[in-house]
Coordinates of C-alpha atoms (C1' of nucleotides) in Angstrom, one line a residue:
Chain A
M1 CA -72.9 51.8 81.7
V2 CA -69.2 51.5 80.3
D3 CA -67.4 48.6 79.1
L4 CA -64.9 47.0 81.2
P5 CA -61.2 47.6 80.5
D6 CA -59.6 44.7 78.7
K7 CA -58.9 41.9 81.1
A8 CA -55.7 40.5 79.3
E9 CA -54.3 44.0 78.8
R10 CA -55.1 45.7 82.2
F11 CA -55.8 43.0 84.3
I12 CA -56.1 45.1 87.6
D13 CA -57.9 48.0 86.0
W14 CA -60.6 45.2 84.9
Y15 CA -60.4 43.3 87.9
L16 CA -61.8 46.7 89.9
A17 CA -64.1 47.5 87.3
A18 CA -65.9 44.1 87.6
V19 CA -65.7 44.1 90.9
E20 CA -67.7 47.5 91.5
A21 CA -69.8 46.4 88.5
A22 CA -71.0 43.4 90.3
E23 CA -71.8 45.7 93.3
L24 CA -69.8 43.1 95.6
T25 CA -68.1 45.6 97.9
D26 CA -68.2 49.1 98.6
K27 CA -65.1 50.5 98.9
R28 CA -65.8 54.0 100.1
Y29 CA -65.1 53.3 103.9
E30 CA -62.9 55.7 105.6
V31 CA -60.2 53.0 106.6
K32 CA -57.8 51.9 103.8
G33 CA -57.9 48.1 103.1
M34 CA -61.3 47.9 105.0
N35 CA -64.4 47.2 102.5
I36 CA -68.1 47.1 103.2
W37 CA -70.0 43.9 102.3
T38 CA -72.8 45.0 100.3
P39 CA -75.8 42.5 100.4
Y40 CA -75.0 40.8 97.1
G41 CA -71.4 40.4 98.0
M42 CA -72.5 39.3 101.5
Q43 CA -74.7 36.4 99.9
S44 CA -71.8 35.4 97.9
R45 CA -69.5 35.2 100.8
R46 CA -72.3 33.2 102.8
A47 CA -72.7 30.9 100.4
L48 CA -68.4 30.5 99.9
D49 CA -68.4 30.1 104.0
A50 CA -70.9 27.3 103.5
L51 CA -69.2 25.4 101.0
L52 CA -65.9 25.7 103.5
V53 CA -67.7 24.4 106.4
R54 CA -69.1 21.7 104.4
E55 CA -66.1 20.5 103.4
V56 CA -64.0 20.8 106.7
E57 CA -66.8 19.4 108.8
R58 CA -66.7 16.4 106.6
I59 CA -63.2 15.8 107.6
G60 CA -63.9 16.0 111.2
S61 CA -63.5 19.7 112.1
R62 CA -65.6 21.7 114.6
A63 CA -66.4 25.4 115.0
I64 CA -65.0 27.4 117.6
E65 CA -64.6 31.1 118.2
F66 CA -61.7 32.7 120.1
P67 CA -61.7 36.6 121.1
T68 CA -60.0 38.8 118.6
L69 CA -57.4 40.4 120.9
I70 CA -54.2 38.8 122.2
P71 CA -51.9 39.8 125.3
Q72 CA -48.6 41.1 124.0
P73 CA -46.5 38.5 126.2
Q74 CA -48.6 35.7 124.9
F75 CA -48.1 36.7 121.1
E76 CA -44.2 37.0 121.3
K77 CA -43.8 33.5 122.9
E78 CA -42.9 32.1 119.3
K79 CA -39.9 34.0 117.9
E80 CA -40.1 33.2 114.3
H81 CA -43.8 33.9 114.2
V82 CA -43.4 37.2 116.0
K83 CA -40.7 38.3 113.5
G84 CA -43.0 37.4 110.3
F85 CA -45.9 39.7 111.9
D86 CA -44.2 42.2 113.7
D87 CA -44.5 45.0 111.1
Q88 CA -48.2 44.1 110.3
V89 CA -49.8 44.0 113.7
Y90 CA -52.5 46.8 115.0
W91 CA -52.0 47.4 118.4
V92 CA -54.5 48.2 121.0
T93 CA -52.8 50.2 123.8
K94 CA -55.5 52.0 125.7
G95 CA -58.8 51.2 127.5
G96 CA -60.8 54.5 127.4
A97 CA -58.3 57.2 128.6
S98 CA -55.8 55.1 130.4
A99 CA -53.1 53.2 128.9
L100 CA -53.1 49.6 129.0
D101 CA -50.9 47.7 131.2
I102 CA -50.3 44.7 128.7
P103 CA -50.9 45.9 125.3
L104 CA -53.0 43.8 122.8
V105 CA -52.8 42.9 119.4
L106 CA -55.7 42.5 117.0
R107 CA -54.9 39.0 115.9
P108 CA -53.4 38.8 112.5
T109 CA -54.0 34.9 112.5
S110 CA -54.8 33.0 115.7
E111 CA -52.1 30.4 116.7
T112 CA -51.0 32.6 119.7
A113 CA -54.5 33.2 120.8
M114 CA -55.3 29.5 120.8
Y115 CA -52.4 27.6 121.7
P116 CA -52.3 28.3 125.3
V117 CA -55.6 27.2 125.6
F118 CA -54.8 24.2 123.7
A119 CA -52.8 23.2 126.3
L120 CA -55.3 23.3 128.7
W121 CA -57.8 21.2 126.5
V122 CA -55.2 18.5 125.3
R123 CA -54.0 16.5 128.3
S124 CA -54.2 12.7 127.0
H125 CA -53.7 11.1 123.7
R126 CA -57.9 10.7 124.1
D127 CA -58.1 14.4 123.2
L128 CA -56.4 13.8 120.1
P129 CA -57.2 14.8 117.0
L130 CA -58.0 18.4 118.0
N131 CA -59.6 19.6 114.8
V132 CA -61.3 22.9 114.9
Y133 CA -61.6 26.1 112.8
Q134 CA -63.1 29.4 113.1
I135 CA -64.3 32.0 110.5
V136 CA -63.4 35.3 111.9
S137 CA -61.7 38.6 110.8
V138 CA -58.3 39.0 111.3
F139 CA -56.2 42.2 111.0
R140 CA -53.2 42.9 109.1
Y141 CA -51.7 46.2 108.5
E142 CA -50.9 45.8 104.8
T143 CA -48.1 48.3 103.4
K144 CA -48.8 47.6 99.6
T145 CA -51.7 48.6 97.3
T146 CA -54.9 47.1 98.9
R147 CA -57.6 45.9 96.6
P148 CA -61.1 44.4 97.1
F149 CA -60.7 40.6 98.2
L150 CA -57.0 40.4 96.9
R151 CA -55.3 42.6 99.7
V152 CA -57.1 44.0 102.9
R153 CA -56.3 44.9 106.2
E154 CA -59.4 43.5 107.6
I155 CA -59.1 39.9 106.5
H156 CA -62.4 37.5 106.4
F157 CA -60.6 34.5 107.6
F158 CA -60.9 30.8 107.7
E159 CA -58.7 29.2 109.8
E160 CA -58.3 25.3 111.0
H161 CA -56.0 24.6 113.8
T162 CA -55.3 21.1 114.5
C163 CA -53.2 19.0 117.3
Q164 CA -52.0 15.4 116.1
A165 CA -50.4 12.7 118.2
D166 CA -46.9 12.6 116.0
E167 CA -45.5 13.7 113.0
A168 CA -47.1 11.2 110.9
R169 CA -50.6 12.2 111.9
A170 CA -50.1 15.8 111.2
T171 CA -48.6 15.0 107.7
A172 CA -51.6 12.8 107.1
R173 CA -53.9 15.8 108.2
V174 CA -52.0 17.9 106.0
E175 CA -52.9 15.6 103.0
E176 CA -56.7 15.4 104.4
D177 CA -56.9 19.3 104.3
L178 CA -55.4 19.4 100.5
A179 CA -58.4 16.6 99.8
A180 CA -60.9 19.0 101.2
F181 CA -59.9 21.8 99.3
E182 CA -59.6 19.9 96.0
R183 CA -63.4 19.4 96.6
M184 CA -63.7 23.0 97.4
A185 CA -61.9 24.0 94.4
A186 CA -64.0 21.4 92.2
A187 CA -67.2 23.3 93.5
L188 CA -65.8 26.6 92.4
A189 CA -64.5 25.2 89.2
L190 CA -61.1 26.7 90.1
P191 CA -58.0 24.5 89.3
F192 CA -55.2 25.3 91.4
A193 CA -51.5 24.2 92.0
A194 CA -50.5 23.2 95.4
S195 CA -46.6 24.0 96.1
R196 CA -44.4 23.4 98.8
R197 CA -43.0 27.0 99.5
P198 CA -39.2 27.4 99.7
D199 CA -37.9 28.0 103.2
W200 CA -37.7 31.6 103.1
D201 CA -41.1 32.1 102.1
K202 CA -43.1 29.7 104.3
F203 CA -45.4 30.3 107.4
P204 CA -43.5 32.2 110.3
G205 CA -42.8 29.3 112.3
A206 CA -44.1 26.6 110.1
H207 CA -41.9 23.4 109.6
Y208 CA -43.4 23.4 105.9
S209 CA -45.8 25.2 104.0
I210 CA -48.0 24.1 101.2
A211 CA -49.4 27.0 99.2
L212 CA -52.5 27.2 96.9
D213 CA -51.8 29.1 93.9
I214 CA -54.1 29.9 91.3
P215 CA -52.9 30.9 88.0
V216 CA -55.0 34.1 87.0
G217 CA -53.4 34.6 83.4
Q218 CA -50.2 36.3 82.0
G219 CA -48.3 34.6 84.6
R220 CA -49.8 36.0 87.6
T221 CA -50.9 33.6 90.2
L222 CA -52.6 34.5 93.6
Q223 CA -52.2 32.7 96.6
I224 CA -55.8 31.7 97.9
G225 CA -54.8 29.5 101.0
T226 CA -52.2 27.4 102.6
V227 CA -51.7 24.4 104.8
H228 CA -48.8 24.3 107.1
H229 CA -47.2 21.6 109.1
Y230 CA -46.2 22.8 112.4
R231 CA -44.3 20.2 113.9
E232 CA -43.6 21.0 117.8
N233 CA -42.5 24.2 116.6
F234 CA -45.5 25.9 118.4
S235 CA -46.6 23.0 121.3
R236 CA -42.9 23.5 122.8
P237 CA -43.4 27.3 123.6
Y238 CA -47.1 26.9 124.1
G239 CA -46.5 23.9 126.1
I240 CA -49.2 21.6 124.5
Q241 CA -48.3 18.1 125.6
Y242 CA -50.5 15.0 126.2
E243 CA -49.7 11.6 127.9
D244 CA -49.5 8.8 125.3
P245 CA -50.9 5.3 126.2
A246 CA -47.3 4.2 127.5
G247 CA -47.8 7.4 130.0
T248 CA -45.2 9.3 128.6
L249 CA -45.5 13.0 128.1
R250 CA -45.4 14.1 124.4
Y251 CA -45.5 17.3 122.5
V252 CA -48.4 17.3 119.8
H253 CA -47.7 18.0 116.5
Q254 CA -49.9 20.7 114.7
T255 CA -51.3 21.8 111.2
T256 CA -53.2 24.7 110.3
F257 CA -55.1 25.4 106.8
G258 CA -56.2 29.1 106.0
L259 CA -58.1 30.4 103.5
S260 CA -59.9 33.8 102.8
E261 CA -61.9 36.3 100.5
R262 CA -59.3 36.0 98.1
L263 CA -61.3 32.8 97.3
L264 CA -63.7 35.2 95.9
G265 CA -61.1 37.4 94.0
A266 CA -60.1 34.1 92.3
V267 CA -63.5 33.5 91.5
V268 CA -63.7 36.7 90.0
A269 CA -60.1 36.7 88.4
V270 CA -60.6 33.3 86.5
H271 CA -64.2 33.0 85.7
G272 CA -65.0 36.8 84.8
D273 CA -65.3 38.2 81.3
R274 CA -65.6 41.3 79.6
R275 CA -69.0 41.7 80.7
G276 CA -67.7 41.2 84.3
V277 CA -68.1 38.5 87.2
V278 CA -69.2 34.9 86.4
F279 CA -70.4 33.0 89.3
P280 CA -70.3 29.0 89.5
S281 CA -73.7 28.2 90.6
I282 CA -72.6 27.4 94.2
L283 CA -71.8 30.8 95.0
A284 CA -74.1 32.8 93.0
P285 CA -76.4 34.9 95.1
V286 CA -79.0 34.9 92.2
Q287 CA -78.5 31.4 90.3
V288 CA -81.3 32.0 88.0
V289 CA -82.9 35.2 86.8
L290 CA -86.2 35.3 85.0
V291 CA -86.8 38.0 82.6
P292 CA -90.5 38.4 81.4
I293 CA -90.7 40.2 78.3
A294 CA -93.6 42.2 78.2
A295 CA -96.2 41.5 75.4
P296 CA -96.9 44.5 72.9
G297 CA -100.4 45.6 74.6
G298 CA -99.6 44.8 77.8
G299 CA -100.6 41.1 78.5
A300 CA -99.9 40.0 82.0
A301 CA -99.1 36.0 80.7
P302 CA -95.1 36.3 80.8
V303 CA -95.0 37.9 84.3
E304 CA -97.2 35.1 85.4
A305 CA -95.5 32.5 83.7
A306 CA -92.3 33.7 85.3
R307 CA -93.7 34.0 88.6
G308 CA -95.0 30.7 88.6
L309 CA -91.9 29.1 87.4
A310 CA -89.9 31.0 90.1
D311 CA -91.9 29.6 92.8
R312 CA -91.4 26.2 91.6
L313 CA -87.5 26.6 91.2
R314 CA -87.7 28.0 94.7
D315 CA -89.0 25.0 96.0
R316 CA -86.2 22.8 94.3
G317 CA -83.9 25.2 96.7
L318 CA -82.6 27.7 93.8
R319 CA -82.0 30.9 94.3
V320 CA -84.1 32.9 92.4
H321 CA -85.0 36.3 91.1
V322 CA -87.6 37.8 88.9
D323 CA -86.8 40.9 87.2
D324 CA -89.9 42.6 86.5
S325 CA -88.7 46.1 86.3
D326 CA -89.5 48.8 84.0
E327 CA -86.2 48.0 82.2
R328 CA -86.0 47.0 78.4
P329 CA -85.0 43.3 78.4
G330 CA -81.3 44.0 76.9
A331 CA -80.6 46.3 79.9
K332 CA -81.5 43.6 82.1
Y333 CA -79.5 41.2 80.6
Y334 CA -76.5 43.2 80.8
R335 CA -77.1 44.1 84.4
W336 CA -77.6 40.3 85.4
E337 CA -74.6 39.3 83.6
S338 CA -72.3 42.0 85.0
R339 CA -73.3 40.5 88.6
G340 CA -72.5 37.1 87.4
V341 CA -75.7 35.3 87.4
P342 CA -75.2 31.7 85.9
L343 CA -78.5 31.3 84.1
R344 CA -81.1 33.6 82.7
L345 CA -84.6 32.7 81.4
E346 CA -86.3 34.7 78.9
I347 CA -90.2 34.4 79.1
G348 CA -91.9 36.5 76.4
P349 CA -95.7 36.3 75.0
R350 CA -94.3 33.1 72.7
E351 CA -92.9 31.4 75.6
A352 CA -95.6 32.0 77.8
S353 CA -98.1 30.6 75.7
A354 CA -96.1 27.3 74.7
G355 CA -95.1 26.7 78.3
T356 CA -91.4 26.9 77.1
V357 CA -88.6 29.2 78.4
T358 CA -85.4 30.5 76.4
A359 CA -82.3 29.8 78.6
V360 CA -78.8 31.6 78.2
N361 CA -76.4 30.7 80.2
R362 CA -73.5 33.4 81.3
L363 CA -71.1 31.4 79.0
G364 CA -73.5 32.7 76.4
E365 CA -75.3 29.4 75.4
R366 CA -78.7 29.3 74.4
T367 CA -81.6 26.4 74.8
V368 CA -85.3 26.5 74.5
L369 CA -86.6 24.5 77.6
G370 CA -89.6 22.7 78.0
P371 CA -92.6 22.4 77.6
G372 CA -93.1 20.4 80.7
E373 CA -90.9 19.6 83.4
L374 CA -89.4 23.1 83.6
D375 CA -88.2 23.2 87.1
R376 CA -86.2 19.9 86.3
A377 CA -84.8 21.5 82.8
V378 CA -83.7 24.6 84.7
A379 CA -81.7 22.5 87.3
D380 CA -80.0 20.4 84.3
A381 CA -79.3 23.5 82.6
L382 CA -77.5 24.9 85.8
S383 CA -75.4 21.6 86.4
A384 CA -74.8 22.1 82.5
F385 CA -73.4 25.6 83.1
D386 CA -70.9 24.4 85.6
R387 CA -69.6 21.6 83.9
T388 CA -68.9 24.0 81.0
L389 CA -67.2 26.5 83.2
T390 CA -65.2 24.0 84.9
A391 CA -63.8 23.0 81.2
R392 CA -63.3 26.3 80.3
A393 CA -61.3 26.9 83.6
E394 CA -59.3 23.7 83.2
S395 CA -58.3 24.6 79.7
A396 CA -56.8 27.9 80.3
F397 CA -55.1 26.2 83.4
R398 CA -53.4 23.9 81.3
S399 CA -51.9 26.7 79.0
A400 CA -50.9 28.5 82.0
F401 CA -47.8 26.5 82.5
S402 CA -44.7 26.0 80.6
V403 CA -41.3 24.9 81.3
A404 CA -38.2 27.1 81.0
T405 CA -34.6 25.9 81.3
K406 CA -32.6 29.1 80.6
L407 CA -32.7 32.4 83.0
E408 CA -33.1 34.3 80.1
E409 CA -36.2 32.7 79.1
L410 CA -37.9 34.0 82.5
S411 CA -38.2 37.5 81.5
G412 CA -41.5 38.6 80.8
S413 CA -43.1 35.2 81.2
T414 CA -46.8 35.2 80.5
T415 CA -47.0 31.9 81.8
V416 CA -46.2 30.3 85.3
R417 CA -42.7 28.6 84.5
V418 CA -41.7 25.2 85.3
V419 CA -38.0 25.0 86.0
P420 CA -35.1 23.2 87.5
W421 CA -33.6 24.0 90.6
C422 CA -30.8 22.4 92.7
G423 CA -32.5 23.8 96.1
Q424 CA -30.0 26.3 97.1
E425 CA -31.3 29.0 98.2
A426 CA -29.0 31.7 96.2
C427 CA -30.1 30.2 93.2
G428 CA -34.0 30.4 94.1
H429 CA -33.3 34.3 94.5
R430 CA -31.6 34.6 91.0
I431 CA -34.8 32.8 89.7
E432 CA -37.0 35.3 91.2
A433 CA -35.0 38.0 90.0
A434 CA -35.2 36.6 86.4
I435 CA -38.9 36.2 86.3
E436 CA -39.4 39.4 88.7
G437 CA -41.7 37.3 91.1
G438 CA -41.1 34.3 93.1
V439 CA -40.5 30.6 93.4
L440 CA -43.7 29.2 94.3
G441 CA -42.3 25.9 95.1
T442 CA -42.3 22.3 94.6
P443 CA -45.5 20.8 93.4
E444 CA -47.5 18.6 95.3
R445 CA -49.9 17.5 92.7
P446 CA -49.4 16.4 89.1
L447 CA -48.9 19.3 87.0
P448 CA -50.9 20.0 83.9
V449 CA -47.5 19.8 81.6
D450 CA -45.4 16.9 82.0
P451 CA -41.8 18.1 82.0
G452 CA -39.9 14.4 82.3
A453 CA -36.7 14.4 84.2
P454 CA -35.3 17.6 85.4
G455 CA -31.9 19.0 83.9
P456 CA -29.3 20.8 85.3
C457 CA -30.1 23.8 87.9
I458 CA -31.6 26.9 85.8
A459 CA -29.6 29.3 87.6
C460 CA -26.1 27.4 88.8
G461 CA -25.9 24.7 86.1
E462 CA -25.7 21.9 88.9
R463 CA -26.5 18.8 87.5
S464 CA -27.3 16.6 90.7
G465 CA -30.5 16.9 92.5
A466 CA -32.2 19.4 90.3
R467 CA -35.8 19.2 90.7
W468 CA -38.8 20.8 89.1
V469 CA -40.3 23.8 90.9
L470 CA -42.9 26.5 90.1
A471 CA -42.2 30.2 89.3
G472 CA -44.4 32.9 88.7
R473 CA -45.3 36.3 89.6
P474 CA -47.7 36.5 92.2
L475 CA -50.2 39.3 92.4
Chain B
rG1 C1' -37.3 55.2 105.2
rG2 C1' -36.2 58.0 99.8
rG3 C1' -38.0 60.0 95.3
rU4 C1' -41.7 61.1 91.4
rC5 C1' -46.8 61.9 90.4
rU6 C1' -52.2 62.3 91.4
rG7 C1' -56.9 64.2 94.4
rU8 C1' -63.3 67.7 90.5
rG9 C1' -70.7 64.7 92.1
rG10 C1' -72.0 57.6 94.0
rG11 C1' -68.7 56.0 89.5
rG12 C1' -65.5 58.1 85.0
rU13 C1' -64.1 62.7 83.4
rA14 C1' -63.4 68.2 80.9
rG15 C1' -61.4 72.8 82.7
rC16 C1' -55.4 74.0 85.6
rU17 C1' -50.1 75.7 81.4
rU18 C1' -51.8 81.5 80.8
rG19 C1' -56.6 83.2 87.9
rG20 C1' -62.1 86.4 85.8
rU21 C1' -66.3 84.0 80.0
rC22 C1' -67.1 78.3 86.1
rC23 C1' -73.3 79.7 91.2
rA24 C1' -67.9 74.2 86.8
rU25 C1' -68.1 70.1 81.3
rC26 C1' -69.6 65.4 79.1
rC27 C1' -71.0 60.0 80.2
rU28 C1' -73.0 57.0 83.5
rU29 C1' -75.9 57.1 88.5
rC30 C1' -80.1 58.3 91.3
rG31 C1' -85.6 60.2 92.3
rG32 C1' -90.2 61.8 89.3
rG33 C1' -93.4 62.2 84.8
rG34 C1' -94.8 60.5 79.7
rU35 C1' -93.8 57.7 75.3
rU36 C1' -91.8 52.5 75.1
rC37 C1' -90.5 47.0 75.8
rG38 C1' -87.4 39.9 72.1
rG39 C1' -79.6 42.6 73.6
rG40 C1' -77.1 48.8 76.9
rA41 C1' -84.7 53.0 74.5
rC42 C1' -86.1 57.9 74.0
rU43 C1' -88.1 62.4 76.3
rC44 C1' -89.1 66.3 79.9
rC45 C1' -88.1 67.9 84.8
rG46 C1' -84.9 67.0 89.4
rA47 C1' -80.7 65.7 92.6
rG48 C1' -75.5 65.3 93.3
rA49 C1' -68.4 67.4 93.1
rC50 C1' -63.4 71.2 92.9
rG51 C1' -59.4 66.2 99.5
rC52 C1' -58.6 69.6 104.2
rC53 C1' -56.2 74.0 106.1
rA54 C1' -53.9 78.3 105.6
rG55 C1' -51.8 82.4 102.2
rU56 C1' -51.5 86.0 97.7
rU57 C1' -55.3 88.4 94.9
rC58 C1' -60.2 93.2 93.4
rA59 C1' -61.0 87.9 91.9
rA60 C1' -58.6 80.9 93.5
rA61 C1' -60.9 74.3 90.6
rU62 C1' -56.7 76.9 88.6
rC63 C1' -50.9 80.2 91.9
rU64 C1' -47.7 79.5 97.0
rG65 C1' -47.3 76.6 101.7
rG66 C1' -48.5 73.1 105.1
rC67 C1' -51.5 68.6 106.1
rC68 C1' -54.2 64.4 104.9
rA69 C1' -55.1 60.4 101.3
rG70 C1' -53.8 57.6 97.3
rA71 C1' -50.8 55.4 92.9
rC72 C1' -46.0 54.3 90.9
rC73 C1' -40.6 53.7 91.5
rC74 C1' -36.4 52.5 94.3
rA75 C1' -34.5 50.6 99.5

RNA sequence: GGGUCUGUGGGGUAGCUUGGUCCAUCCUUCGGGGUUCGGGACUCCGAGACGCCAGUUCAAAUCUGGCCAGACCCA
């Protein structure tokens, strides 16, 4: 096995190597940007989906599933939206040998598939709110370099769509989604910034978009999700109306909340280290690996002790693997570290006879557990690992931001910059040019740095009305 | 859309300038045997590649053309 490239110096090379070493995907499929989920990768994806489902159902969403194909006329009803996706859609134009009368698009997102049907579903104020989600593949013909999880053409997509009675309720729903995401992010030990995107960068058709960005070092950011407020922008062209209690026909106000496997990419990017992937326990396909270390002379006690403990851990609901393969212990350690397993239990002849185990977590912390109540001690060690992982990520998050008040400071930034901006688009573009990245937008949550009151606009020097915005370099 | 560069086993590579010593190097990987076993063991046997199609030539991984795929830069 070969050492990974340096994460700080060559992030992308490191990332690709870490994903490769962890065997999360097989990228050798013959279509660019469409990767194969391996058994190991699939387990982490399922765990991620389960987390999303848990949190979004907690705020009242229910699962649905719409078809993959959308008829062209239906797709083109909302002008901004079409314009935004026009050059990214895959077309289905033939059925067998004959051309289709009405071409179909492979959904790049599902607004235009769902909303004509929402118009049928929503008739009365009693049908509201309508809160539904689906987890499906969407397709976008990306022209830039594709990378596993971060930029793909077949996207494993979570999308929640809601219809609310009025603008205020839609705004409240946006907040509920943000709160749900906070819980997901906490479970994944991923601190994030929520930013209201500038108008030129919002979702096509949205009233406003709040993007969830995760700093991944060196001033680079990963947008891993968005919550959008559509107001009536879609309900009008698609005719989604209801009768309010007074009998008046009104258009619904809609919101959406989207996430993808990029979240998995963010887990790799944020937590990974020189030995590869580090999974928070909620995502780990294997949460605990037990490594029995053979006694000289070949006694079976370590293997038996490992198997017995593994059974008890499984009874507690943990995902456990006993590595009794014929490799040397050191080789096993490296193997399971590169695959991100949070906790390793070593059981040699000494431990087997003492009824203890040596526990080493993925951050290198070593403790001896037992004797007695080993399964409980293991569960506690896993929780402790998650807390340490969170603390480490939060510490990195705090140092990932810094204030800048002059355009010259932006070039070559190795942090996400907090800058004063007057709000004019021209100034926004000057900021983007200076940092060679993008204006992420105005923070929706308190920042880890407290910049005080904003001074004059970093680009034009205008004093009045300047506000703090985040600027970074999206990956 | 314009330009520059690159395609060698599953992954990473050497060889290419100057064609022949290449039925292609090394590391890793994979299958099997033996000795081993508290941080990437050793050893033996085996598997696996010149992006595709033409051309030049006695001879092509190497030169030429086209195609395909990818990377980077510019619009």
